[in-house]
Amino acid sequence: MTRNATLQSTLIKLAFLNQAGAHPTEIVGLTECGDFLLAKQPQAKVIDQRQFERLREAAINAMRGVEVRRVRLGRVVVALWVDGTSFLMSDLHRGNIMLDHDENPTVIDALVGSVSERHVRNLPLIQNAFDHAQALRFGRKYEDPSVLRLPPDEEL
């Protein structure tokens, strides 16, 4: 079953993306029939498609996102931590990454959804990504607990 986004859910998503560090979106209005939201991003510029992968990574970093590397969905999935809540973001295809007015790569649209704390803790696959995203949001250094670190004077 396919479910179209409601106006309210779209507005919430756009506000979230802006708060998380994506490109601001200007709401223009609704179509005459009221079925579609009209939005624009007049400051956004099209990216050089040959540099897409690098620019997408920079746009994710600007939002303090962490790519969930082991997800096998055929797409990039990003963990974000915003206002004490874990979010997953995807749909970061070529049309959803642009340059802002300062020529910095930015996300202009994405699919986002919150993930409950219970689910995060029950899915080790994403737990480290969310812990890393939280550290980035608060400007802290992140050390992956799955990586063995020896004191400087010790050898294996």
Short mmCIF file of C-alpha atoms in Angstrom, two decimals:
data_model
loop_
_atom_site.label_atom_id
_atom_site.label_comp_id
_atom_site.label_asym_id
_atom_site.label_seq_id
_atom_site.Cartn_x
_atom_site.Cartn_y
_atom_site.Cartn_z
CA MET A 1 0.00 0.00 0.00
CA THR A 2 1.35 3.44 -0.91
CA ARG A 3 0.52 6.36 1.33
CA ASN A 4 1.07 9.92 0.20
CA ALA A 5 2.48 12.38 2.67
CA THR A 6 0.00 14.71 4.28
CA LEU A 7 0.50 18.45 4.25
CA GLN A 8 1.17 18.40 7.98
CA SER A 9 3.74 15.60 7.76
CA THR A 10 5.50 17.37 4.89
CA LEU A 11 5.70 20.63 6.84
CA ILE A 12 7.05 18.75 9.86
CA LYS A 13 9.66 17.04 7.68
CA LEU A 14 10.79 20.30 6.08
CA ALA A 15 11.05 21.99 9.50
CA PHE A 16 13.04 19.04 10.83
CA LEU A 17 15.43 19.04 7.87
CA ASN A 18 16.01 22.76 8.34
CA GLN A 19 16.63 22.34 12.07
CA ALA A 20 19.01 19.43 11.40
CA GLY A 21 21.10 21.59 9.07
CA ALA A 22 19.64 20.95 5.63
CA HIS A 23 18.87 23.74 3.16
CA PRO A 24 15.99 26.09 4.09
CA THR A 25 12.80 25.64 2.10
CA GLU A 26 10.42 28.47 1.27
CA ILE A 27 6.75 27.41 1.34
CA VAL A 28 4.94 29.17 -1.50
CA GLY A 29 1.45 27.72 -1.07
CA LEU A 30 -0.79 24.91 -2.29
CA THR A 31 -1.92 23.93 -5.75
CA GLU A 32 -5.46 24.95 -6.70
CA CYS A 33 -6.81 21.51 -5.89
CA GLY A 34 -4.98 21.60 -2.54
CA ASP A 35 -3.28 18.26 -3.14
CA PHE A 36 0.31 19.46 -3.49
CA LEU A 37 2.53 21.78 -1.49
CA LEU A 38 4.41 24.35 -3.54
CA ALA A 39 7.89 24.93 -2.18
CA LYS A 40 11.08 26.41 -3.53
CA GLN A 41 14.69 26.80 -2.59
CA PRO A 42 15.78 29.88 -4.53
CA GLN A 43 19.28 29.87 -3.06
CA ALA A 44 20.04 26.26 -4.06
CA LYS A 45 22.19 25.51 -7.11
CA VAL A 46 22.56 22.29 -9.09
CA ILE A 47 25.70 20.28 -8.32
CA ASP A 48 28.30 18.88 -10.69
CA GLN A 49 27.06 15.30 -11.04
CA ARG A 50 30.62 13.99 -11.48
CA GLN A 51 31.27 14.99 -7.87
CA PHE A 52 27.99 13.66 -6.48
CA GLU A 53 29.39 11.07 -4.04
CA ARG A 54 31.85 13.54 -2.50
CA LEU A 55 29.25 16.31 -2.29
CA ARG A 56 26.64 14.01 -0.74
CA GLU A 57 29.14 12.97 1.93
CA ALA A 58 29.93 16.63 2.66
CA ALA A 59 26.20 17.46 2.90
CA ILE A 60 25.71 14.59 5.37
CA ASN A 61 28.70 15.78 7.42
CA ALA A 62 27.28 19.32 7.50
CA MET A 63 24.14 17.91 9.15
CA ARG A 64 26.32 15.97 11.62
CA GLY A 65 24.96 12.75 10.19
CA VAL A 66 26.62 9.35 10.25
CA GLU A 67 26.16 6.91 7.40
CA VAL A 68 24.98 3.50 8.56
CA ARG A 69 27.53 1.55 6.54
CA ARG A 70 26.22 -1.98 6.83
CA VAL A 71 22.65 -1.36 5.71
CA ARG A 72 21.96 -3.36 2.55
CA LEU A 73 19.01 -1.49 1.15
CA GLY A 74 20.80 -0.34 -1.98
CA ARG A 75 20.84 3.22 -0.70
CA VAL A 76 22.59 5.50 1.74
CA VAL A 77 20.97 5.55 5.19
CA VAL A 78 22.10 8.20 7.67
CA ALA A 79 21.74 8.36 11.46
CA LEU A 80 20.98 11.81 12.91
CA TRP A 81 20.55 12.99 16.48
CA VAL A 82 18.36 16.09 16.85
CA ASP A 83 16.75 17.43 20.04
CA GLY A 84 17.30 14.23 21.98
CA THR A 85 15.78 11.98 19.31
CA SER A 86 17.31 9.47 16.91
CA PHE A 87 16.35 9.80 13.24
CA LEU A 88 17.14 7.85 10.10
CA MET A 89 17.41 9.75 6.82
CA SER A 90 17.53 8.36 3.28
CA ASP A 91 16.53 9.20 -0.31
CA LEU A 92 19.71 11.21 -0.78
CA HIS A 93 19.76 10.84 -4.56
CA ARG A 94 21.28 13.28 -7.07
CA GLY A 95 18.22 15.53 -7.11
CA ASN A 96 18.18 15.96 -3.33
CA ILE A 97 21.73 17.29 -2.94
CA MET A 98 22.48 20.83 -4.15
CA LEU A 99 24.81 23.73 -3.35
CA ASP A 100 23.78 26.54 -1.02
CA HIS A 101 24.49 30.24 -1.66
CA ASP A 102 28.05 29.76 -0.31
CA GLU A 103 28.67 26.81 -2.69
CA ASN A 104 28.51 24.28 0.18
CA PRO A 105 26.77 20.96 -0.50
CA THR A 106 23.40 20.71 1.24
CA VAL A 107 20.45 18.35 1.51
CA ILE A 108 17.31 19.91 0.02
CA ASP A 109 14.95 16.97 0.60
CA ALA A 110 15.04 13.49 2.13
CA LEU A 111 12.95 10.82 3.75
CA VAL A 112 13.25 11.02 7.54
CA GLY A 113 11.77 9.15 10.45
CA SER A 114 12.35 8.96 14.17
CA VAL A 115 13.56 5.75 15.79
CA SER A 116 12.57 4.93 19.37
CA GLU A 117 15.29 4.48 21.97
CA ARG A 118 14.14 0.88 22.46
CA HIS A 119 14.65 0.10 18.78
CA VAL A 120 18.04 1.80 18.71
CA ARG A 121 19.28 -0.27 21.65
CA ASN A 122 17.90 -3.49 20.12
CA LEU A 123 19.62 -2.91 16.77
CA PRO A 124 23.40 -2.95 17.30
CA LEU A 125 23.77 -2.27 13.59
CA ILE A 126 22.58 1.30 14.10
CA GLN A 127 23.34 1.87 17.78
CA ASN A 128 26.96 2.92 17.14
CA ALA A 129 25.88 5.21 14.30
CA PHE A 130 23.40 6.99 16.59
CA ASP A 131 25.95 7.24 19.40
CA HIS A 132 28.38 8.77 16.89
CA ALA A 133 25.70 11.18 15.57
CA GLN A 134 24.89 12.26 19.12
CA ALA A 135 28.56 12.95 19.83
CA LEU A 136 28.84 15.01 16.63
CA ARG A 137 25.71 17.02 17.52
CA PHE A 138 27.26 17.93 20.88
CA GLY A 139 30.74 18.55 19.45
CA ARG A 140 32.28 15.62 21.30
CA LYS A 141 34.88 13.16 20.07
CA TYR A 142 33.49 9.71 19.31
CA GLU A 143 35.38 6.49 19.90
CA ASP A 144 33.78 3.41 18.36
CA PRO A 145 33.47 0.81 21.16
CA SER A 146 33.84 -2.02 18.64
CA VAL A 147 37.43 -0.95 17.83
CA LEU A 148 40.12 -2.33 20.13
CA ARG A 149 42.45 0.43 21.30
CA LEU A 150 45.66 -0.40 23.13
CA PRO A 151 47.47 2.01 25.41
CA PRO A 152 50.35 3.72 23.53
CA ASP A 153 53.08 1.54 25.12
CA GLU A 154 51.43 -1.84 24.55
CA GLU A 155 51.75 -4.16 21.58
CA LEU A 156 49.69 -7.16 20.50
#
